[in-house]
Tab-separated table of C-alpha atoms and ligand atoms in Angstrom:
chain	number	residue	atom	x	y	z
A	1	MET	CA	-98.604	-95.717	104.908
A	2	SER	CA	-99.685	-93.261	107.408
A	3	THR	CA	-97.544	-90.077	107.453
A	4	LEU	CA	-97.073	-86.852	109.597
A	5	ALA	CA	-95.491	-83.887	108.195
A	6	LEU	CA	-93.721	-81.317	110.103
A	7	ARG	CA	-94.195	-77.962	107.809
A	8	GLY	CA	-92.413	-74.594	107.867
A	9	GLY	CA	-89.985	-75.339	110.702
A	10	THR	CA	-86.042	-74.446	110.792
A	11	VAL	CA	-84.451	-77.935	111.827
A	12	VAL	CA	-81.572	-77.054	114.138
A	13	ASP	CA	-79.109	-80.134	115.084
A	14	SER	CA	-75.619	-80.968	115.635
A	15	LYS	CA	-75.057	-80.358	111.846
A	16	GLY	CA	-76.350	-76.770	111.885
A	17	GLU	CA	-79.405	-74.987	110.595
A	18	ARG	CA	-81.816	-75.206	107.630
A	19	LYS	CA	-85.138	-74.504	106.430
A	20	ALA	CA	-86.962	-77.885	105.930
A	21	ASP	CA	-90.206	-79.774	106.126
A	22	LEU	CA	-90.110	-83.040	107.982
A	23	VAL	CA	-92.183	-86.082	107.009
A	24	ILE	CA	-92.609	-89.361	109.303
A	25	ASP	CA	-93.642	-92.452	108.593
A	26	GLN	CA	-95.776	-93.404	111.416
A	27	ALA	CA	-95.677	-97.052	111.302
A	28	SER	CA	-91.825	-97.233	111.692
A	29	GLY	CA	-91.922	-93.945	113.621
A	30	ARG	CA	-88.959	-92.874	111.317
A	31	LEU	CA	-88.136	-89.753	109.343
A	32	ILE	CA	-88.408	-90.347	105.491
A	33	GLU	CA	-87.364	-88.079	102.498
A	34	ALA	CA	-89.624	-84.985	102.481
A	35	ASP	CA	-89.602	-83.798	99.097
A	36	GLY	CA	-92.880	-83.666	97.426
A	37	VAL	CA	-94.656	-86.076	100.085
A	38	SER	CA	-98.416	-85.101	100.994
A	39	ALA	CA	-98.725	-86.335	104.270
A	40	ASP	CA	-102.193	-87.511	106.356
A	41	GLN	CA	-101.476	-85.362	109.453
A	42	GLU	CA	-99.841	-81.768	109.328
A	43	LEU	CA	-98.476	-79.890	112.124
A	44	ASP	CA	-97.590	-76.252	111.945
A	45	ALA	CA	-94.204	-75.439	112.690
A	46	SER	CA	-93.769	-71.861	111.264
A	47	GLY	CA	-91.779	-69.648	113.070
A	48	CYS	CA	-90.351	-72.535	115.456
A	49	ALA	CA	-87.279	-74.402	115.740
A	50	VAL	CA	-87.364	-78.217	115.127
A	51	VAL	CA	-84.788	-80.031	117.425
A	52	PRO	CA	-83.903	-83.333	118.387
A	53	GLY	CA	-86.110	-84.083	121.564
A	54	PHE	CA	-84.223	-83.451	124.840
A	55	VAL	CA	-82.846	-86.119	126.720
A	56	ASP	CA	-82.885	-85.891	130.893
A	57	LEU	CA	-80.143	-87.634	132.947
A	58	HIS	CA	-81.711	-87.004	136.133
A	59	VAL	CA	-85.483	-87.687	136.951
A	60	HIS	CA	-87.229	-89.042	140.121
A	61	LEU	CA	-90.556	-90.678	139.283
A	62	ARG	CA	-91.715	-91.805	142.512
A	63	GLN	CA	-92.981	-95.245	141.240
A	64	PRO	CA	-93.179	-97.471	143.115
A	65	GLY	CA	-93.691	-96.275	146.435
A	66	ASN	CA	-94.993	-92.657	146.309
A	67	GLU	CA	-97.628	-92.369	143.529
A	68	ALA	CA	-99.113	-89.486	145.390
A	69	ALA	CA	-96.094	-87.372	144.462
A	70	GLU	CA	-95.568	-88.876	140.815
A	71	THR	CA	-96.077	-91.931	138.676
A	72	ILE	CA	-94.076	-93.142	135.585
A	73	GLU	CA	-97.226	-91.814	133.603
A	74	SER	CA	-97.527	-88.239	135.047
A	75	GLY	CA	-93.928	-87.780	135.085
A	76	SER	CA	-93.411	-88.924	131.516
A	77	ARG	CA	-96.410	-86.538	130.624
A	78	SER	CA	-94.642	-83.609	132.207
A	79	ALA	CA	-91.339	-84.589	130.376
A	80	ALA	CA	-93.073	-84.580	126.933
A	81	LEU	CA	-94.641	-81.263	127.593
A	82	GLY	CA	-90.842	-80.149	128.249
A	83	GLY	CA	-89.794	-81.375	124.996
A	84	PHE	CA	-88.081	-84.434	126.642
A	85	THR	CA	-88.123	-87.586	124.613
A	86	ALA	CA	-85.898	-89.598	126.796
A	87	ILE	CA	-85.568	-89.775	130.604
A	88	VAL	CA	-83.379	-91.564	132.982
A	89	SER	CA	-85.301	-92.432	136.090
A	90	MET	CA	-83.710	-92.403	139.518
A	91	PRO	CA	-83.432	-95.646	141.791
A	92	ASN	CA	-84.576	-93.812	145.107
A	93	THR	CA	-87.984	-95.518	144.809
A	94	ASP	CA	-89.575	-97.496	147.758
A	95	PRO	CA	-88.438	-100.295	147.220
A	96	CYS	CA	-85.268	-99.190	145.951
A	97	THR	CA	-84.578	-99.601	142.333
A	98	ASP	CA	-81.626	-102.255	143.092
A	99	SER	CA	-83.120	-105.464	141.717
A	100	ALA	CA	-84.312	-107.384	138.511
A	101	ALA	CA	-87.778	-107.417	139.995
A	102	VAL	CA	-88.054	-103.556	140.523
A	103	VAL	CA	-86.241	-102.583	137.267
A	104	ASN	CA	-88.909	-105.047	135.349
A	105	ASP	CA	-91.592	-103.496	137.234
A	106	VAL	CA	-90.366	-99.863	135.946
A	107	MET	CA	-89.626	-101.006	132.542
A	108	ALA	CA	-93.188	-102.660	132.208
A	109	LEU	CA	-94.702	-99.324	133.446
A	110	ALA	CA	-92.985	-97.253	131.068
A	111	ALA	CA	-93.910	-99.341	128.026
A	112	ASN	CA	-96.994	-97.084	127.324
A	113	ALA	CA	-95.172	-93.633	128.624
A	114	LEU	CA	-95.267	-90.408	126.448
A	115	CYS	CA	-91.412	-90.571	126.232
A	116	GLU	CA	-88.487	-93.394	126.551
A	117	ILE	CA	-87.626	-94.142	130.148
A	118	LYS	CA	-84.394	-95.689	130.699
A	119	PRO	CA	-84.206	-96.741	134.285
A	120	SER	CA	-81.082	-96.073	136.297
A	121	ALA	CA	-80.351	-98.638	139.263
A	122	ALA	CA	-78.632	-98.212	142.477
A	123	ILE	CA	-74.928	-98.913	143.058
A	124	THR	CA	-75.583	-100.517	146.403
A	125	LEU	CA	-78.028	-102.572	148.099
A	126	GLY	CA	-80.989	-100.188	149.342
A	127	ARG	CA	-78.561	-97.236	148.456
A	128	ASP	CA	-77.299	-97.940	152.112
A	129	GLY	CA	-73.452	-97.788	150.871
A	130	VAL	CA	-72.770	-101.152	152.125
A	131	ALA	CA	-72.875	-103.889	149.322
A	132	LEU	CA	-73.243	-103.689	145.724
A	133	ALA	CA	-76.046	-104.152	144.023
A	134	PRO	CA	-76.050	-107.033	141.236
A	135	MET	CA	-74.828	-104.719	138.592
A	136	GLY	CA	-74.218	-107.290	136.153
A	137	GLU	CA	-77.524	-108.505	136.284
A	138	LEU	CA	-79.299	-105.147	135.940
A	139	ALA	CA	-76.942	-104.292	133.136
A	140	ALA	CA	-78.021	-107.477	131.340
A	141	LEU	CA	-81.728	-105.994	131.551
A	142	GLY	CA	-80.635	-102.619	129.881
A	143	VAL	CA	-79.661	-100.434	133.018
A	144	ARG	CA	-76.417	-98.364	131.677
A	145	MET	CA	-76.349	-95.821	134.536
A	146	PHE	CA	-75.722	-96.768	138.272
A	147	THR	CA	-76.416	-93.896	141.046
A	148	ASP	CA	-77.249	-93.784	144.957
A	149	ASP	CA	-78.644	-90.477	144.053
A	150	GLY	CA	-80.290	-88.935	147.070
A	151	THR	CA	-77.118	-89.654	148.815
A	152	GLY	CA	-73.328	-90.026	147.681
A	153	LEU	CA	-71.719	-93.422	148.043
A	154	GLN	CA	-69.413	-92.465	151.222
A	155	ASP	CA	-66.966	-95.672	151.027
A	156	ASP	CA	-63.947	-94.817	148.988
A	157	GLN	CA	-63.131	-98.614	148.900
A	158	LEU	CA	-66.525	-99.706	147.809
A	159	MET	CA	-66.859	-96.943	145.186
A	160	ARG	CA	-63.579	-98.306	143.566
A	161	ARG	CA	-64.597	-101.473	143.595
A	162	ALA	CA	-67.804	-100.317	141.810
A	163	LEU	CA	-66.118	-98.496	139.234
A	164	GLU	CA	-63.732	-101.640	138.499
A	165	TYR	CA	-66.713	-104.027	138.262
A	166	ALA	CA	-68.434	-101.494	135.936
A	167	SER	CA	-65.759	-100.983	133.863
A	168	SER	CA	-65.244	-105.073	133.283
A	169	LEU	CA	-69.218	-105.487	132.266
A	170	VAL	CA	-69.768	-105.828	128.580
A	171	VAL	CA	-73.178	-104.984	127.197
A	172	ASP	CA	-74.620	-106.122	123.932
A	173	ASP	CA	-74.897	-102.420	122.486
A	174	GLY	CA	-71.443	-101.738	123.575
A	175	ALA	CA	-72.401	-98.932	125.488
A	176	ASP	CA	-70.330	-97.629	128.744
A	177	ILE	CA	-71.701	-98.563	132.217
A	178	VAL	CA	-71.680	-95.048	133.695
A	179	LEU	CA	-71.544	-94.511	137.762
A	180	SER	CA	-73.208	-91.312	138.502
A	181	GLN	CA	-72.216	-89.739	141.811
A	182	HIS	CA	-74.452	-87.336	144.054
A	183	CYS	CA	-71.485	-85.716	145.252
A	184	GLU	CA	-72.126	-85.085	149.212
A	185	ALA	CA	-69.726	-85.964	151.938
A	186	SER	CA	-72.640	-86.643	154.429
A	187	ALA	CA	-70.251	-86.287	157.304
A	188	LEU	CA	-69.517	-82.807	156.669
A	189	SER	CA	-73.215	-82.099	155.160
A	190	GLN	CA	-75.254	-83.804	157.892
A	191	GLY	CA	-77.794	-81.259	159.551
A	192	GLY	CA	-77.439	-78.733	156.875
A	193	VAL	CA	-80.749	-77.478	155.285
A	194	MET	CA	-79.355	-75.027	152.740
A	195	HIS	CA	-75.973	-73.577	151.859
A	196	GLU	CA	-73.646	-72.718	154.614
A	197	GLY	CA	-72.797	-69.049	154.159
A	198	GLY	CA	-74.053	-65.444	154.705
A	199	TRP	CA	-77.968	-66.468	154.218
A	200	SER	CA	-77.485	-69.453	156.617
A	201	SER	CA	-76.326	-67.311	159.259
A	202	ARG	CA	-79.009	-64.627	158.923
A	203	LEU	CA	-81.903	-67.221	158.515
A	204	GLY	CA	-80.264	-69.288	161.760
A	205	LEU	CA	-80.464	-72.249	159.596
A	206	PRO	CA	-77.808	-75.094	159.578
A	207	GLY	CA	-75.983	-75.073	156.522
A	208	GLN	CA	-74.042	-77.401	154.327
A	209	PRO	CA	-70.639	-76.098	153.013
A	210	ALA	CA	-69.772	-76.210	149.457
A	211	GLU	CA	-66.515	-78.414	150.643
A	212	ALA	CA	-69.359	-81.401	151.361
A	213	GLU	CA	-69.937	-81.297	147.571
A	214	GLU	CA	-66.231	-80.738	146.310
A	215	LEU	CA	-64.799	-83.425	148.562
A	216	MET	CA	-66.535	-85.995	146.805
A	217	VAL	CA	-66.027	-84.470	143.469
A	218	MET	CA	-62.326	-84.501	144.252
A	219	ARG	CA	-62.561	-88.125	145.475
A	220	ASP	CA	-64.283	-89.490	142.610
A	221	ILE	CA	-61.977	-87.764	140.038
A	222	ALA	CA	-59.109	-89.293	141.850
A	223	LEU	CA	-60.911	-92.665	141.630
A	224	SER	CA	-61.609	-92.369	137.938
A	225	ARG	CA	-58.012	-91.764	137.486
A	226	LEU	CA	-57.196	-94.716	139.798
A	227	THR	CA	-59.411	-97.312	137.756
A	228	GLY	CA	-59.973	-95.878	134.420
A	229	GLY	CA	-63.715	-95.998	135.461
A	230	ARG	CA	-66.668	-94.069	133.936
A	231	VAL	CA	-67.673	-91.282	136.362
A	232	HIS	CA	-70.808	-88.888	135.976
A	233	LEU	CA	-71.128	-86.182	138.476
A	234	GLN	CA	-74.605	-85.212	138.992
A	235	HIS	CA	-75.924	-81.567	139.937
A	236	LEU	CA	-72.742	-79.668	140.230
A	237	SER	CA	-73.288	-76.785	142.310
A	238	THR	CA	-70.142	-75.019	143.170
A	239	ALA	CA	-67.384	-73.342	141.521
A	240	GLY	CA	-64.957	-75.477	142.897
A	241	SER	CA	-66.646	-78.558	141.405
A	242	VAL	CA	-66.606	-76.745	138.255
A	243	GLU	CA	-63.082	-76.134	138.381
A	244	MET	CA	-62.075	-79.804	139.469
A	245	VAL	CA	-64.055	-81.059	136.426
A	246	ARG	CA	-62.401	-79.010	134.036
A	247	GLN	CA	-58.966	-80.039	135.253
A	248	ALA	CA	-60.130	-83.709	134.938
A	249	LYS	CA	-61.328	-83.124	131.523
A	250	ALA	CA	-57.833	-81.403	130.576
A	251	ASP	CA	-56.247	-84.520	131.932
A	252	GLY	CA	-58.276	-86.587	129.460
A	253	LEU	CA	-59.995	-88.468	132.201
A	254	PRO	CA	-63.355	-90.285	131.488
A	255	VAL	CA	-65.498	-87.772	133.733
A	256	THR	CA	-68.859	-85.997	132.473
A	257	ALA	CA	-71.027	-83.569	134.536
A	258	GLU	CA	-74.196	-82.085	134.535
A	259	ALA	CA	-75.885	-79.240	136.251
A	260	THR	CA	-79.629	-78.198	136.738
A	261	PRO	CA	-81.545	-75.372	135.954
A	262	HIS	CA	-82.131	-74.500	139.477
A	263	HIS	CA	-78.424	-74.156	140.091
A	264	PHE	CA	-77.632	-71.714	137.080
A	265	SER	CA	-80.802	-69.559	137.839
A	266	LEU	CA	-81.244	-69.271	141.701
A	267	THR	CA	-79.020	-68.562	144.299
A	268	ASP	CA	-79.511	-69.320	148.489
A	269	ALA	CA	-80.841	-65.787	148.705
A	270	ALA	CA	-83.909	-67.278	147.490
A	271	CYS	CA	-84.266	-69.014	150.828
A	272	ALA	CA	-84.737	-65.895	152.647
A	273	GLY	CA	-88.630	-66.522	153.096
A	274	TYR	CA	-88.159	-69.962	154.646
A	275	ASP	CA	-90.251	-71.370	151.950
A	276	PRO	CA	-89.387	-75.097	151.429
A	277	VAL	CA	-89.834	-74.801	147.681
A	278	PHE	CA	-86.406	-73.389	147.779
A	279	LYS	CA	-85.098	-76.280	149.606
A	280	VAL	CA	-82.852	-78.760	147.600
A	281	HIS	CA	-79.870	-80.897	147.796
A	282	PRO	CA	-77.420	-79.861	146.596
A	283	PRO	CA	-78.607	-76.363	148.079
A	284	LEU	CA	-78.946	-73.204	146.105
A	285	ARG	CA	-75.312	-71.512	146.234
A	286	THR	CA	-74.147	-68.370	145.725
A	287	ASP	CA	-73.756	-65.802	142.885
A	288	VAL	CA	-70.154	-66.508	142.314
A	289	ASP	CA	-71.096	-70.468	142.111
A	290	VAL	CA	-74.163	-69.542	139.609
A	291	GLU	CA	-72.010	-67.754	137.254
A	292	ALA	CA	-69.311	-70.536	137.277
A	293	ILE	CA	-72.167	-73.168	136.666
A	294	ARG	CA	-73.029	-70.971	133.592
A	295	THR	CA	-69.400	-70.495	132.573
A	296	GLY	CA	-69.045	-74.200	132.788
A	297	LEU	CA	-72.052	-75.031	130.615
A	298	ARG	CA	-70.775	-72.635	128.198
A	299	ASP	CA	-67.323	-73.701	127.524
A	300	GLY	CA	-68.263	-77.606	127.595
A	301	THR	CA	-66.831	-78.414	131.188
A	302	ILE	CA	-70.310	-79.327	132.219
A	303	ASP	CA	-71.842	-81.719	129.467
A	304	ALA	CA	-75.478	-81.478	130.234
A	305	VAL	CA	-78.134	-79.822	131.708
A	306	ALA	CA	-80.235	-82.248	133.695
A	307	THR	CA	-83.560	-81.352	135.985
A	308	ASP	CA	-83.069	-83.387	138.908
A	309	HIS	CA	-86.925	-83.287	138.839
A	310	ALA	CA	-87.905	-84.115	142.275
A	311	PRO	CA	-91.466	-83.840	142.900
A	312	HIS	CA	-93.107	-84.035	146.672
A	313	THR	CA	-96.572	-83.746	147.590
A	314	ALA	CA	-98.016	-80.424	148.939
A	315	ASP	CA	-98.342	-81.812	152.421
A	316	ALA	CA	-94.538	-82.701	152.353
A	317	LYS	CA	-93.490	-79.241	151.299
A	318	GLU	CA	-95.642	-77.398	153.667
A	319	LEU	CA	-93.677	-78.679	156.456
A	320	PRO	CA	-91.247	-75.890	157.905
A	321	PHE	CA	-88.111	-75.599	155.828
A	322	ASP	CA	-85.902	-77.530	158.147
A	323	GLN	CA	-88.158	-80.627	158.119
A	324	ALA	CA	-89.657	-80.340	154.462
A	325	PRO	CA	-87.999	-82.791	151.942
A	326	PRO	CA	-85.455	-81.574	149.741
A	327	GLY	CA	-86.088	-81.337	145.631
A	328	MET	CA	-88.104	-79.293	143.191
A	329	ILE	CA	-89.679	-80.041	139.882
A	330	GLY	CA	-88.218	-78.896	136.831
A	331	LEU	CA	-88.927	-80.918	133.166
A	332	GLU	CA	-91.555	-78.482	131.963
A	333	THR	CA	-89.408	-75.251	132.539
A	334	ALA	CA	-85.813	-76.649	131.708
A	335	PHE	CA	-85.598	-75.514	128.159
A	336	ALA	CA	-87.104	-72.232	128.927
A	337	LEU	CA	-84.585	-71.430	131.769
A	338	ALA	CA	-81.736	-72.811	129.677
A	339	TYR	CA	-82.648	-70.396	126.679
A	340	THR	CA	-83.436	-67.269	128.905
A	341	HIS	CA	-80.036	-67.678	131.309
A	342	LEU	CA	-77.355	-69.329	129.724
A	343	GLY	CA	-76.957	-66.760	126.742
A	344	LEU	CA	-76.180	-69.501	124.047
A	345	SER	CA	-77.541	-70.305	120.656
A	346	LEU	CA	-80.102	-72.822	120.092
A	347	MET	CA	-77.728	-75.189	118.609
A	348	GLU	CA	-75.591	-74.901	121.646
A	349	ILE	CA	-78.492	-75.636	123.970
A	350	VAL	CA	-79.327	-78.792	121.848
A	351	ARG	CA	-75.795	-80.109	122.497
A	352	LEU	CA	-76.438	-79.398	126.520
A	353	LEU	CA	-80.046	-80.977	126.568
A	354	ALA	CA	-79.961	-83.380	123.704
A	355	THR	CA	-76.802	-84.587	122.152
A	356	ASN	CA	-74.294	-85.022	125.074
A	357	PRO	CA	-76.964	-86.484	127.437
A	358	ALA	CA	-78.137	-88.884	124.669
A	359	ARG	CA	-74.409	-89.997	124.619
A	360	ILE	CA	-74.103	-89.968	128.342
A	361	ALA	CA	-77.026	-92.453	128.701
A	362	GLY	CA	-76.358	-94.598	125.861
A	363	LEU	CA	-79.095	-93.577	123.694
A	364	SER	CA	-77.482	-91.964	120.583
A	365	ASP	CA	-78.979	-94.296	118.337
A	366	ARG	CA	-82.461	-92.981	118.823
A	367	HIS	CA	-82.173	-89.764	120.336
A	368	GLY	CA	-79.922	-86.348	120.381
A	369	GLY	CA	-80.270	-86.080	116.447
A	370	PRO	CA	-78.964	-85.548	113.676
A	371	ILE	CA	-82.572	-85.050	112.177
A	372	VAL	CA	-81.826	-87.018	109.099
A	373	PRO	CA	-84.271	-89.754	106.979
A	374	GLY	CA	-83.883	-93.163	108.501
A	375	ARG	CA	-83.819	-91.796	112.282
A	376	LEU	CA	-86.428	-92.434	114.667
A	377	ALA	CA	-88.616	-89.338	114.650
A	378	ASN	CA	-87.841	-88.079	118.447
A	379	LEU	CA	-88.312	-84.228	117.873
A	380	ALA	CA	-89.372	-81.182	120.002
A	381	VAL	CA	-90.791	-78.074	117.985
A	382	VAL	CA	-89.822	-74.821	120.017
A	383	ASP	CA	-91.052	-71.306	119.579
A	384	LEU	CA	-88.012	-69.018	120.697
A	385	SER	CA	-90.156	-65.781	120.552
A	386	GLU	CA	-92.827	-66.754	123.176
A	387	GLN	CA	-92.238	-65.458	126.339
A	388	TRP	CA	-94.446	-66.415	129.285
A	389	VAL	CA	-94.583	-66.577	132.866
A	390	VAL	CA	-94.437	-69.812	134.690
A	391	ASP	CA	-97.529	-71.038	136.841
A	392	GLY	CA	-95.960	-73.442	139.306
A	393	ALA	CA	-99.933	-75.237	139.423
A	394	ALA	CA	-100.120	-75.429	135.953
A	395	THR	CA	-98.131	-78.712	135.218
A	396	ALA	CA	-98.840	-82.437	134.321
A	397	SER	CA	-96.808	-83.426	137.404
A	398	LEU	CA	-98.910	-84.550	140.049
A	399	SER	CA	-96.802	-82.190	142.323
A	400	SER	CA	-96.452	-78.530	141.986
A	401	ASN	CA	-93.062	-77.554	143.835
A	402	SER	CA	-91.580	-75.364	141.000
A	403	PRO	CA	-89.230	-72.873	142.780
A	404	PHE	CA	-89.868	-70.738	139.474
A	405	HIS	CA	-93.654	-69.757	139.704
A	406	GLY	CA	-93.923	-66.188	138.292
A	407	HIS	CA	-90.830	-65.940	136.836
A	408	SER	CA	-90.905	-64.527	133.095
A	409	VAL	CA	-88.747	-66.737	130.785
A	410	THR	CA	-88.676	-66.968	126.725
A	411	GLY	CA	-88.856	-70.065	124.565
A	412	ARG	CA	-91.602	-72.259	124.686
A	413	VAL	CA	-91.924	-76.076	123.660
A	414	ARG	CA	-95.102	-76.299	121.095
A	415	HIS	CA	-95.039	-79.628	119.749
A	416	THR	CA	-93.174	-83.032	120.964
A	417	ILE	CA	-92.821	-85.954	118.655
A	418	PHE	CA	-92.163	-89.549	120.224
A	419	GLU	CA	-91.012	-92.335	118.042
A	420	GLY	CA	-93.079	-90.539	115.328
A	421	GLU	CA	-96.108	-89.874	117.480
A	422	PRO	CA	-97.351	-86.260	118.294
A	423	VAL	CA	-97.388	-86.656	122.236
A	424	VAL	CA	-97.785	-82.830	122.631
A	425	ILE	CA	-99.350	-80.650	120.065
A	426	ASP	CA	-99.756	-76.881	120.759
A	427	GLY	CA	-98.551	-77.277	124.228
A	428	LYS	CA	-101.058	-79.810	124.974
A	429	ALA	CA	-100.457	-83.412	125.951
A	430	THR	CA	-102.337	-85.682	123.351
A	431	ARG	CA	-103.017	-88.487	125.962
B	501	LIG	O1	-83.176	-82.266	146.415
B	501	LIG	C1	-83.063	-83.534	146.030
B	501	LIG	N1	-84.181	-84.395	146.092
B	501	LIG	N2	-81.870	-83.948	146.003
B	501	LIG	C2	-81.898	-85.229	145.785
B	501	LIG	O2	-80.513	-85.777	145.451
B	501	LIG	C3	-82.916	-86.368	145.856
B	501	LIG	C4	-84.110	-85.514	145.372
B	501	LIG	C5	-85.309	-86.230	145.642
B	501	LIG	O3	-85.571	-87.621	145.934
B	501	LIG	O4	-86.387	-85.709	146.330
């Protein structure tokens, strides 16, 4: 039996915090009782915390279709470097992930990745918002999340039908089928390239009002109430959205939400130099919104931190601000930004980056902890004392559109273990 030991670390999971050595049986990839066991391979975790590997509900991998920006392999390597052991891939690929053929292709390409890749699929064919994708067939292949991300589903009646249909689907693992929404009422956001407010006026750029997001948050909460359907609200960015989700949860509705590191770290003032690296949908908002997102993450209104990792080639991001595509990469900086900016304990960060997103994605049997014998070893080892400066170009992603280049942060991923295999050792991917 080949074994791997993690020695000297402090285990932090949903059960609390304890000093413990961990031993993994590499044949099964599972944790075993560590007492007195010597191992074939040792990894030093002294001075570090050992936590459940992170789970990202929102990653654009660009394959099939735009392999110059990212591939499933390069994206999974970037995820592993960020401490993620599972990621949900978004369906705005080319062709769109709306058929069994594309879902099967993505799953085949994901088989050798450095983390688990759970494909989401489109709610509507081609993400066109007109006709439902074959959700039953795709759920039978393992899809648990559907989204037209990149755009919101505008048609109220079609969203109602999608929620009713998703609620009626029964899958073998008993997981919920979740409809995730990119909340953007396009009639109101149309033409806007940044947040509509003081900065967009000063810069002479057309804006998207906060209300473009909030109208769809309001509608989807109403449709969840009407249908009982399971709604997940993606990348919340406004104070008004947070308040509506808070009320929906108080009303007991089956609604969850995520927020991105860029929406809790940056404001629309970052767009002042017209640098397209700061262009993203939904756009960076105001100080008040950033503070509301932080509060929502702290008080449990927002369930998860998700990156919306959106790689774009340098050519694309060198276009003028109003023509460049929206999106920013984020897998390798998410943990440090959460630890640096949210003012939360590591245990609370684990809830936002591992336990809750694993539950929402239907992956709790193997991701998100607890760290106990018998469980698959999906782990991240993090050094909370390390302060470092983000180098946007130093990434395993094929794209380098990080808005955090030059930012000082605290907390770094040292090792990542995926199903018992050390895929990152001392900050370097092993393959
Ligand atoms: O900024 C964004 N970029 N927002 C999205 O919803 C889509 C994403 C992308 O695919 O580039």
